[in-house]
mmCIF file with all atom_site columns, C-alpha atoms in Angstrom:
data_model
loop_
_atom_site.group_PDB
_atom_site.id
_atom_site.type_symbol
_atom_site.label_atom_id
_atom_site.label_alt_id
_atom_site.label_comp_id
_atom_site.label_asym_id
_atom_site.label_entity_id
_atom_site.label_seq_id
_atom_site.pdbx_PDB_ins_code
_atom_site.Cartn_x
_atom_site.Cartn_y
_atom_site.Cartn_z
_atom_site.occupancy
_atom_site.B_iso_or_equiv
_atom_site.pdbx_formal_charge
_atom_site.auth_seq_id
_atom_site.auth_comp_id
_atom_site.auth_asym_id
_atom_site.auth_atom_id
_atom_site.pdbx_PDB_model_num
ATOM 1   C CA . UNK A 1 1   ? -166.837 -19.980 74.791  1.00 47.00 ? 26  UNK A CA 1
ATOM 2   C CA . UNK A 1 2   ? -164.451 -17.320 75.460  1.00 52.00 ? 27  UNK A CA 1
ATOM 3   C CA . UNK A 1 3   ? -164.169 -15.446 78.584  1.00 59.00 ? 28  UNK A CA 1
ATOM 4   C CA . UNK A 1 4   ? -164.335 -11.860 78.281  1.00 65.00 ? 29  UNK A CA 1
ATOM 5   C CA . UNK A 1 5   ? -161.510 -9.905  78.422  1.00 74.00 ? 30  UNK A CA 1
ATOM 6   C CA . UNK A 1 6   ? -160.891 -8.083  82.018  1.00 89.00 ? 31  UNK A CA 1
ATOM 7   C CA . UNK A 1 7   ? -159.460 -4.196  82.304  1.00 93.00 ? 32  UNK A CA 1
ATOM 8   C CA . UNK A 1 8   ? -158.714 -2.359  85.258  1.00 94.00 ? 33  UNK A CA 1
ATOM 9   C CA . UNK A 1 9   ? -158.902 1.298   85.046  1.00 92.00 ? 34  UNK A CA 1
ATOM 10  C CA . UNK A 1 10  ? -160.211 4.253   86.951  1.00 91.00 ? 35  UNK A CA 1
ATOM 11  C CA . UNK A 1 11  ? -163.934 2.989   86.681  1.00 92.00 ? 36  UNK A CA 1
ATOM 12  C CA . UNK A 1 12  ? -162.955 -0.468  88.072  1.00 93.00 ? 37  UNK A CA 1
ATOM 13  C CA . UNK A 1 13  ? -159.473 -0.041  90.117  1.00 92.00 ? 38  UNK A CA 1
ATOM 14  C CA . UNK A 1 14  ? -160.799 -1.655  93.833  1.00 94.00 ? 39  UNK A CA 1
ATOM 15  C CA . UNK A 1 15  ? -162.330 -4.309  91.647  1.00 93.00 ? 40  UNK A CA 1
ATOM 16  C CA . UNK A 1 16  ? -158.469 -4.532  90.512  1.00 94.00 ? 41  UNK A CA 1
ATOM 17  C CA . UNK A 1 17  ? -157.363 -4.278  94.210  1.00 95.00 ? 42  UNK A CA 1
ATOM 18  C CA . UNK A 1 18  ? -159.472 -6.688  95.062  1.00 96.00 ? 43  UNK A CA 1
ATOM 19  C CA . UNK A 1 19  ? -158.170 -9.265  92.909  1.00 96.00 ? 44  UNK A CA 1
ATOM 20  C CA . UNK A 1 20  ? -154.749 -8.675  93.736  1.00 96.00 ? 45  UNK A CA 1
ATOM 21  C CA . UNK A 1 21  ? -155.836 -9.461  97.572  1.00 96.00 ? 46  UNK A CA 1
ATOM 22  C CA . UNK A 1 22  ? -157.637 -12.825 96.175  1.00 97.00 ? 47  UNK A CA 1
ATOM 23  C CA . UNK A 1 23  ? -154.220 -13.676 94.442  1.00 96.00 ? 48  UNK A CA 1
ATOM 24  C CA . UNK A 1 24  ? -152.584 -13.399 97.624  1.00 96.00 ? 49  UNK A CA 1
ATOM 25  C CA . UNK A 1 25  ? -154.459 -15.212 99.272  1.00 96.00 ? 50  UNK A CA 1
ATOM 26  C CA . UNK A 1 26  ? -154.450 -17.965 96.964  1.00 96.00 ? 51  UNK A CA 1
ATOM 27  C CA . UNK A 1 27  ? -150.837 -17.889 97.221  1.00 96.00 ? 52  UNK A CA 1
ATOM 28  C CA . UNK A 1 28  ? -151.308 -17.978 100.653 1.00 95.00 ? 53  UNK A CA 1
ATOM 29  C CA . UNK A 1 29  ? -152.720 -20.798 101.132 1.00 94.00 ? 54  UNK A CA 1
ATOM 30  C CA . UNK A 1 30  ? -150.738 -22.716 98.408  1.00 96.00 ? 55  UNK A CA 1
ATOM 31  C CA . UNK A 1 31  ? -147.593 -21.236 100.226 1.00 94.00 ? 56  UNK A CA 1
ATOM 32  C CA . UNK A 1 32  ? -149.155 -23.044 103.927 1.00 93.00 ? 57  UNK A CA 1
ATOM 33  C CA . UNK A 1 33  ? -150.044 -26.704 101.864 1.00 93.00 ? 58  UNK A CA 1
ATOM 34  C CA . UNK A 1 34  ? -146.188 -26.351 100.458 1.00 93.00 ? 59  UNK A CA 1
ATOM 35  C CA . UNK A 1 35  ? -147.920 -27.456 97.266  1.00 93.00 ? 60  UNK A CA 1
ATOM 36  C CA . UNK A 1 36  ? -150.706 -27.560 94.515  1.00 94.00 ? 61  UNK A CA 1
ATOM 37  C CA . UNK A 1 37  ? -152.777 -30.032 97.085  1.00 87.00 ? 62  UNK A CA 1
ATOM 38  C CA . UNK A 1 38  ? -156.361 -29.373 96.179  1.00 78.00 ? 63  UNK A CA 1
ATOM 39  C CA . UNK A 1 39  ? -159.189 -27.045 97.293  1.00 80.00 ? 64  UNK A CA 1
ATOM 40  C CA . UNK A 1 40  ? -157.050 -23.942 97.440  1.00 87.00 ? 65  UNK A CA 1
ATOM 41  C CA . UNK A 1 41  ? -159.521 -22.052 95.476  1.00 91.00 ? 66  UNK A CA 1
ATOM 42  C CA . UNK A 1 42  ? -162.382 -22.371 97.888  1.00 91.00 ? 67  UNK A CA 1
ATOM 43  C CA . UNK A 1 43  ? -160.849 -19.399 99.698  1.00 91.00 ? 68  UNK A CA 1
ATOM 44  C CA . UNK A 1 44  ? -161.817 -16.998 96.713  1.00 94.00 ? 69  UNK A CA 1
ATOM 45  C CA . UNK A 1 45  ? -164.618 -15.632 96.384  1.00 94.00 ? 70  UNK A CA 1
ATOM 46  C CA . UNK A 1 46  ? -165.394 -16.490 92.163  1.00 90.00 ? 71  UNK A CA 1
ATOM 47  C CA . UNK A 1 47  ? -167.265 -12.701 92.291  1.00 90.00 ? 72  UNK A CA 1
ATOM 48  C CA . UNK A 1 48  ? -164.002 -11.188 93.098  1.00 92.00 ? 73  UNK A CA 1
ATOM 49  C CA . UNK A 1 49  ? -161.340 -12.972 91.603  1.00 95.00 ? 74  UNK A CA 1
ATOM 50  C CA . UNK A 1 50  ? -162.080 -16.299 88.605  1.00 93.00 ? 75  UNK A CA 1
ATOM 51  C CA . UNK A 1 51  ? -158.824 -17.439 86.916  1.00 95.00 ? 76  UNK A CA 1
ATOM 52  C CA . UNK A 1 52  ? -160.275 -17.332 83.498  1.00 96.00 ? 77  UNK A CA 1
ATOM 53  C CA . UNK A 1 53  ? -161.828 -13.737 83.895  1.00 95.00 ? 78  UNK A CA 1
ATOM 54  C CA . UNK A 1 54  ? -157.742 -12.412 84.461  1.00 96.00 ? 79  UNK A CA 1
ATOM 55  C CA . UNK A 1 55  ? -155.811 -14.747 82.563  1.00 97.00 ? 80  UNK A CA 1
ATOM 56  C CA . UNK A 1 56  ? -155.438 -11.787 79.764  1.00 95.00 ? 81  UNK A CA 1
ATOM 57  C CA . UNK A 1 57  ? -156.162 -9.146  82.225  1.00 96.00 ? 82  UNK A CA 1
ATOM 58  C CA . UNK A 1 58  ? -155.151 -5.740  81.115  1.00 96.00 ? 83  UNK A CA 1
ATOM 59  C CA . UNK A 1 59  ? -154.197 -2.852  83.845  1.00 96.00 ? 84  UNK A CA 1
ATOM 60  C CA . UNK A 1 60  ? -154.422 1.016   82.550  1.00 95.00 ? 85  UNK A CA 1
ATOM 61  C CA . UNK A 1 61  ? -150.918 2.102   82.644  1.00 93.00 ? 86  UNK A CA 1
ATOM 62  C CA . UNK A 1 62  ? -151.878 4.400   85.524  1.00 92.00 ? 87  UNK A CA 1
ATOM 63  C CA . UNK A 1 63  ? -152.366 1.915   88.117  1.00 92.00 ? 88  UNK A CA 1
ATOM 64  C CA . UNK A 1 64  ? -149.578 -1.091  87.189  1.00 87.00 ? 89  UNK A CA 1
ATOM 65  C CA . UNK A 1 65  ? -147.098 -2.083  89.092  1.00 84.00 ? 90  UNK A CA 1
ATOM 66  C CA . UNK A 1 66  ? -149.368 -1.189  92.569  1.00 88.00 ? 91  UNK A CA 1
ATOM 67  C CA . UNK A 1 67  ? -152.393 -3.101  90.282  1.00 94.00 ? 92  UNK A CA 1
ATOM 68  C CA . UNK A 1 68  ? -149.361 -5.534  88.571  1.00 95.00 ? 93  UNK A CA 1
ATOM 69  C CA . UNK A 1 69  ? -150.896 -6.748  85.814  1.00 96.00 ? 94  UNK A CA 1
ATOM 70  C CA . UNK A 1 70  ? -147.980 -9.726  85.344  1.00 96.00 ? 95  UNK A CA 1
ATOM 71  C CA . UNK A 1 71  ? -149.093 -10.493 88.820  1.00 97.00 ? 96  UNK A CA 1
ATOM 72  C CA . UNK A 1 72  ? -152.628 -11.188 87.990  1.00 97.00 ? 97  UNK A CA 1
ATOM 73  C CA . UNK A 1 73  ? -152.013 -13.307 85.446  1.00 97.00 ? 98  UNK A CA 1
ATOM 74  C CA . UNK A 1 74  ? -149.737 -15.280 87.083  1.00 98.00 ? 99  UNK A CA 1
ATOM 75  C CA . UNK A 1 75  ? -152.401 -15.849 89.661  1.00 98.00 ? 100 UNK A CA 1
ATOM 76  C CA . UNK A 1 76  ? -154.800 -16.556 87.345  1.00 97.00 ? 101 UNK A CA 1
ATOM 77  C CA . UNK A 1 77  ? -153.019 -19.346 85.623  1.00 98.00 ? 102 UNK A CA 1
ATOM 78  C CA . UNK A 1 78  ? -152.213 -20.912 89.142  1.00 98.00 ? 103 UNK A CA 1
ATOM 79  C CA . UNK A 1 79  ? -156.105 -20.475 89.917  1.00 97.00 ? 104 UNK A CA 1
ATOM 80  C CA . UNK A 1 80  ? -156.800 -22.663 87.021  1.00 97.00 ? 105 UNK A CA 1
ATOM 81  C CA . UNK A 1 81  ? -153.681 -25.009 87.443  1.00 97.00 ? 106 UNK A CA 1
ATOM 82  C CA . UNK A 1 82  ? -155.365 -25.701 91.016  1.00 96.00 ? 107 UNK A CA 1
ATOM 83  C CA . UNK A 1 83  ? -158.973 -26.243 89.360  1.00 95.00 ? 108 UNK A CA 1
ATOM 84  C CA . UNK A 1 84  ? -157.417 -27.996 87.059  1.00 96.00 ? 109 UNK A CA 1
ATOM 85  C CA . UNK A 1 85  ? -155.144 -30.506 89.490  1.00 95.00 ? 110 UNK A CA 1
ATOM 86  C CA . UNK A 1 86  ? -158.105 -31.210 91.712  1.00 93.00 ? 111 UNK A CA 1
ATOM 87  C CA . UNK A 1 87  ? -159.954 -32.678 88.583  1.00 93.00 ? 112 UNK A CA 1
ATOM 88  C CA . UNK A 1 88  ? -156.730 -34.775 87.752  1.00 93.00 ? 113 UNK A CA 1
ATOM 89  C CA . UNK A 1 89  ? -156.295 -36.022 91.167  1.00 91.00 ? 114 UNK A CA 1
ATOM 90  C CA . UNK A 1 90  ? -159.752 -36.509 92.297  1.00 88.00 ? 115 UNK A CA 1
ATOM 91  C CA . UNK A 1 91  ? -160.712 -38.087 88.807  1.00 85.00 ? 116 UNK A CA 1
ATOM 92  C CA . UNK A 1 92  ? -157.821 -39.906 87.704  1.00 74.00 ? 117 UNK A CA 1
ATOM 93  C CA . UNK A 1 93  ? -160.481 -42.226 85.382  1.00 79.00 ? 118 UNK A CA 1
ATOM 94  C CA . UNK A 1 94  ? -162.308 -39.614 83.548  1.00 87.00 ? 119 UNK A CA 1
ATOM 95  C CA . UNK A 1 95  ? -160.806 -35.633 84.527  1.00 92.00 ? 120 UNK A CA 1
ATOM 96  C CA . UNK A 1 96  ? -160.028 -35.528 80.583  1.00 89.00 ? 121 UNK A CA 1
ATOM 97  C CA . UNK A 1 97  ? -164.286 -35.432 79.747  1.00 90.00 ? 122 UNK A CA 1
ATOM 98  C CA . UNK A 1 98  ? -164.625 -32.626 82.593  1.00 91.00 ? 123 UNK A CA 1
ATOM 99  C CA . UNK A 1 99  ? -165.941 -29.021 81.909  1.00 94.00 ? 124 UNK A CA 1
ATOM 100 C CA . UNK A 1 100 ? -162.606 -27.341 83.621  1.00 93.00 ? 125 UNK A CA 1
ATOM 101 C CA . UNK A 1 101 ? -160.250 -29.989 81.986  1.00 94.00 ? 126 UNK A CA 1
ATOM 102 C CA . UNK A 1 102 ? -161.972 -28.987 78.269  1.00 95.00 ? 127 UNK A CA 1
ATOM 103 C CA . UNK A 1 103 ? -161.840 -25.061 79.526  1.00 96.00 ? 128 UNK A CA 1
ATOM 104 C CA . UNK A 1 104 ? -158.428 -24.958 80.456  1.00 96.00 ? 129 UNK A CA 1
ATOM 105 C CA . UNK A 1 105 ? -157.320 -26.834 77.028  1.00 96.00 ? 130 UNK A CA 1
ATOM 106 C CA . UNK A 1 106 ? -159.158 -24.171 75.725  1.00 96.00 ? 131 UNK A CA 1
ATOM 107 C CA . UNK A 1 107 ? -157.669 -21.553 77.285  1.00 96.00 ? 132 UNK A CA 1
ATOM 108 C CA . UNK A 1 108 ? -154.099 -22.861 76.775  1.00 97.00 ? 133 UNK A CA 1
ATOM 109 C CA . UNK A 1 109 ? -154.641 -23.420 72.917  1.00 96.00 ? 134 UNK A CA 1
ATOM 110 C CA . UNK A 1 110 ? -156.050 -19.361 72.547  1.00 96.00 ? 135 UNK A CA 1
ATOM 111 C CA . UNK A 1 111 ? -152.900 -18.209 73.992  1.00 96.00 ? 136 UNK A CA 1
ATOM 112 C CA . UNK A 1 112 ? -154.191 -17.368 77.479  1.00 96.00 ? 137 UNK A CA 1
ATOM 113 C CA . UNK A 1 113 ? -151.714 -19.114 79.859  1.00 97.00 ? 138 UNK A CA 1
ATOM 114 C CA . UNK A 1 114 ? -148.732 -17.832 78.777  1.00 96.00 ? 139 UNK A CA 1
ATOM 115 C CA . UNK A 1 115 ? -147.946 -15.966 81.962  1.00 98.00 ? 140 UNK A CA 1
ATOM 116 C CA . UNK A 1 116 ? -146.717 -19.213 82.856  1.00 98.00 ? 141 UNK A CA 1
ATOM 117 C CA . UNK A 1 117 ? -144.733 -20.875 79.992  1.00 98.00 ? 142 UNK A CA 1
ATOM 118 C CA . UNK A 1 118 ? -144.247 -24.271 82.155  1.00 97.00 ? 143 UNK A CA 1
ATOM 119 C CA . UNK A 1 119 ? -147.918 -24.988 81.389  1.00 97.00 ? 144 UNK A CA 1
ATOM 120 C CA . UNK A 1 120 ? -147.072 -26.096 78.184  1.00 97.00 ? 145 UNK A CA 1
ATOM 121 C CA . UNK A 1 121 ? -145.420 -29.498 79.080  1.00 97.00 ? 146 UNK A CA 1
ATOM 122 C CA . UNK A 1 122 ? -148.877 -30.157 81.294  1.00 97.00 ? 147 UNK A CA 1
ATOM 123 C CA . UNK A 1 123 ? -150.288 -29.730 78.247  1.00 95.00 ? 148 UNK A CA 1
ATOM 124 C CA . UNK A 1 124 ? -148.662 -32.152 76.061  1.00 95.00 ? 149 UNK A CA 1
ATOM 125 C CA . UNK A 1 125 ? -148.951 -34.167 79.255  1.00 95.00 ? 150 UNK A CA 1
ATOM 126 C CA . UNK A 1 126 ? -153.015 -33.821 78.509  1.00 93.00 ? 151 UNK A CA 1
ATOM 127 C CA . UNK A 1 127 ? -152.607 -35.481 74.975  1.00 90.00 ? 152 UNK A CA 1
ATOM 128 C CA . UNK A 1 128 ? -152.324 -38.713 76.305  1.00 88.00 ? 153 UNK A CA 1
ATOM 129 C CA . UNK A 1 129 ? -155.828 -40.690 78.150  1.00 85.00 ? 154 UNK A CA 1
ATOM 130 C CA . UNK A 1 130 ? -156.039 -41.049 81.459  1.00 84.00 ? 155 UNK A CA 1
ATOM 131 C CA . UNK A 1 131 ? -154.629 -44.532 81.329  1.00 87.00 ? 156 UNK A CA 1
ATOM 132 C CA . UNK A 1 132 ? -151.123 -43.213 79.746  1.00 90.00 ? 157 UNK A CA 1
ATOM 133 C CA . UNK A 1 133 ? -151.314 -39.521 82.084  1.00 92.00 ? 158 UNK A CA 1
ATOM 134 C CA . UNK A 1 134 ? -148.006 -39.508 83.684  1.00 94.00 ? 159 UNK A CA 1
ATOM 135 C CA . UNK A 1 135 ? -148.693 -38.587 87.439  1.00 94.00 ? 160 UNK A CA 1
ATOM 136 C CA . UNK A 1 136 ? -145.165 -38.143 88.059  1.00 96.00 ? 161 UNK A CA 1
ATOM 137 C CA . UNK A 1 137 ? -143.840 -36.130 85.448  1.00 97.00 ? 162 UNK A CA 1
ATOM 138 C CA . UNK A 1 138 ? -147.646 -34.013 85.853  1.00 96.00 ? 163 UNK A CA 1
ATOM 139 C CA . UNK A 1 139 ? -146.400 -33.802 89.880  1.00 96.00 ? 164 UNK A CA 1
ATOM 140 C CA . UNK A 1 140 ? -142.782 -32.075 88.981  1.00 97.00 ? 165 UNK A CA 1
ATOM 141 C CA . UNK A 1 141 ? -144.054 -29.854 86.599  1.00 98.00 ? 166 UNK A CA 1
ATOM 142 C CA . UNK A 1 142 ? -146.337 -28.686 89.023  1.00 97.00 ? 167 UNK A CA 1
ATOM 143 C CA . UNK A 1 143 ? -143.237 -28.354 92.032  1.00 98.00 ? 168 UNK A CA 1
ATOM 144 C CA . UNK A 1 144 ? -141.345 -26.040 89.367  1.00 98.00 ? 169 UNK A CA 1
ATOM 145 C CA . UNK A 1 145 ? -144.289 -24.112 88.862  1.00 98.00 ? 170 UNK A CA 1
ATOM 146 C CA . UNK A 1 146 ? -144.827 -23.687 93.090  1.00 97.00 ? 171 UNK A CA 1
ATOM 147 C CA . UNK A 1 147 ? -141.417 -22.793 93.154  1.00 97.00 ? 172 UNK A CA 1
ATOM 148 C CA . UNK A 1 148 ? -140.877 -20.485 90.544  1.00 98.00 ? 173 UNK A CA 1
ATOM 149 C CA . UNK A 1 149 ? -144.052 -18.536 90.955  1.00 97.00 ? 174 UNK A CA 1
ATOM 150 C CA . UNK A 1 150 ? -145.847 -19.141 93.962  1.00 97.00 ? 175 UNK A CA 1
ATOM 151 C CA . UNK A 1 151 ? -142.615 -19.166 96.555  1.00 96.00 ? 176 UNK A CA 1
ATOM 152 C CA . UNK A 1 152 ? -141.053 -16.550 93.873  1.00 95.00 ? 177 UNK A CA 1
ATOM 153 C CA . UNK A 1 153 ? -143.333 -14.558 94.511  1.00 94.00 ? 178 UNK A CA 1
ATOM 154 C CA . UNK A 1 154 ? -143.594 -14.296 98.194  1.00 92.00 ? 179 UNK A CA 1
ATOM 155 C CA . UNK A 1 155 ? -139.702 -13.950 97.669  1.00 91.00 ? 180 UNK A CA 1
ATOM 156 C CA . UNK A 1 156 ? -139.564 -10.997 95.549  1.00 89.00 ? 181 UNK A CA 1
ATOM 157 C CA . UNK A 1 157 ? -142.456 -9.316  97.621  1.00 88.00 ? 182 UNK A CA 1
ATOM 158 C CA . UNK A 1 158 ? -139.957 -10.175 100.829 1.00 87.00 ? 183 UNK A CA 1
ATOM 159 C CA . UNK A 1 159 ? -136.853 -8.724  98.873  1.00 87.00 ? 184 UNK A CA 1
ATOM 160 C CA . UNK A 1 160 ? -138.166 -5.455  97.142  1.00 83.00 ? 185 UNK A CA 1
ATOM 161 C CA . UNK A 1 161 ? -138.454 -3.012  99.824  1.00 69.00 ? 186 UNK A CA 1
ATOM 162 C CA . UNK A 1 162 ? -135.954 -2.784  102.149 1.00 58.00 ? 187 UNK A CA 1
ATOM 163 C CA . UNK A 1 163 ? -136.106 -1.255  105.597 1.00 57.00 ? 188 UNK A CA 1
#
């Protein structure tokens, strides 16, 4: 069941604004935890920003970089990587029979993640049952992937305009 694809253009552009806010945020509150911890997508409201709606979101060259189109799909592969960890953590037994576990295999084999190339190795990780899952190696992937793109982020935001 494949998502639709999202574009932002002059009919839709505070819908686009909107989403960049709900990125933020998400970051936000990823940024506060110091990690993928679980829950951090309770903050967003699913009406104005859902991971899989912007994973392949596409911004009318008339309103990227202040609607960044990189940036929302970043954000929407960390929205689904924290779905995606809160089924893994909460339901160590059985996450690989859950709807968001089967989505976001989904997603990854069409292509759709690639924003974020480290979410390949979680999804080798994914071949193996729950019994085999290695926690661990699942937990540093996830680190490089705060780092990289969530603290990144805030980094590069800090560091582009200068007073």
């Amino acid at each position: 069941m494949a998502t639709k694809q999202m574009k932002i253009d002059d009919t839709n552009y505070m819908e686009g604004n909107k989403a960049v806010a709900s990125g933020l945020l998400l970051f936000y509150h990823l940024a506060t935890e110091g990690c993928f911890c679980g829950d951090e997508t309770v903050y967003i409201e699913p009406e104005l920003f859902e991971g899989f709606r912007y994973l392949d979101v596409v911004v009318e060259e008339a309103h990227n970089p202040e609607i960044n189109e990189n940036f929302l799909r970043i954000a929407a592969v960390i929205y689904v990587l924290c779905d995606l960890n809160d089924m893994i953590t909460e339901h160590d037994d059985s996450f690989h029979s859950a709807e968001i576990t089967k989505k976001t295999i989904e997603a990854f084999k069409d292509g759709r993640l690639t924003a974020i190339p480290e979410t390949a190795e979680i999804f080798k990780l994914l071949e193996s049952n729950e019994t085999n899952f290695n926690f661990s190696t699942y937990s540093n992937i996830l680190k490089v992937i705060y780092d990289k793109y969530v603290l990144g982020t805030f980094n590069q935001l800090a560091n582009s305009k200068l007073p």
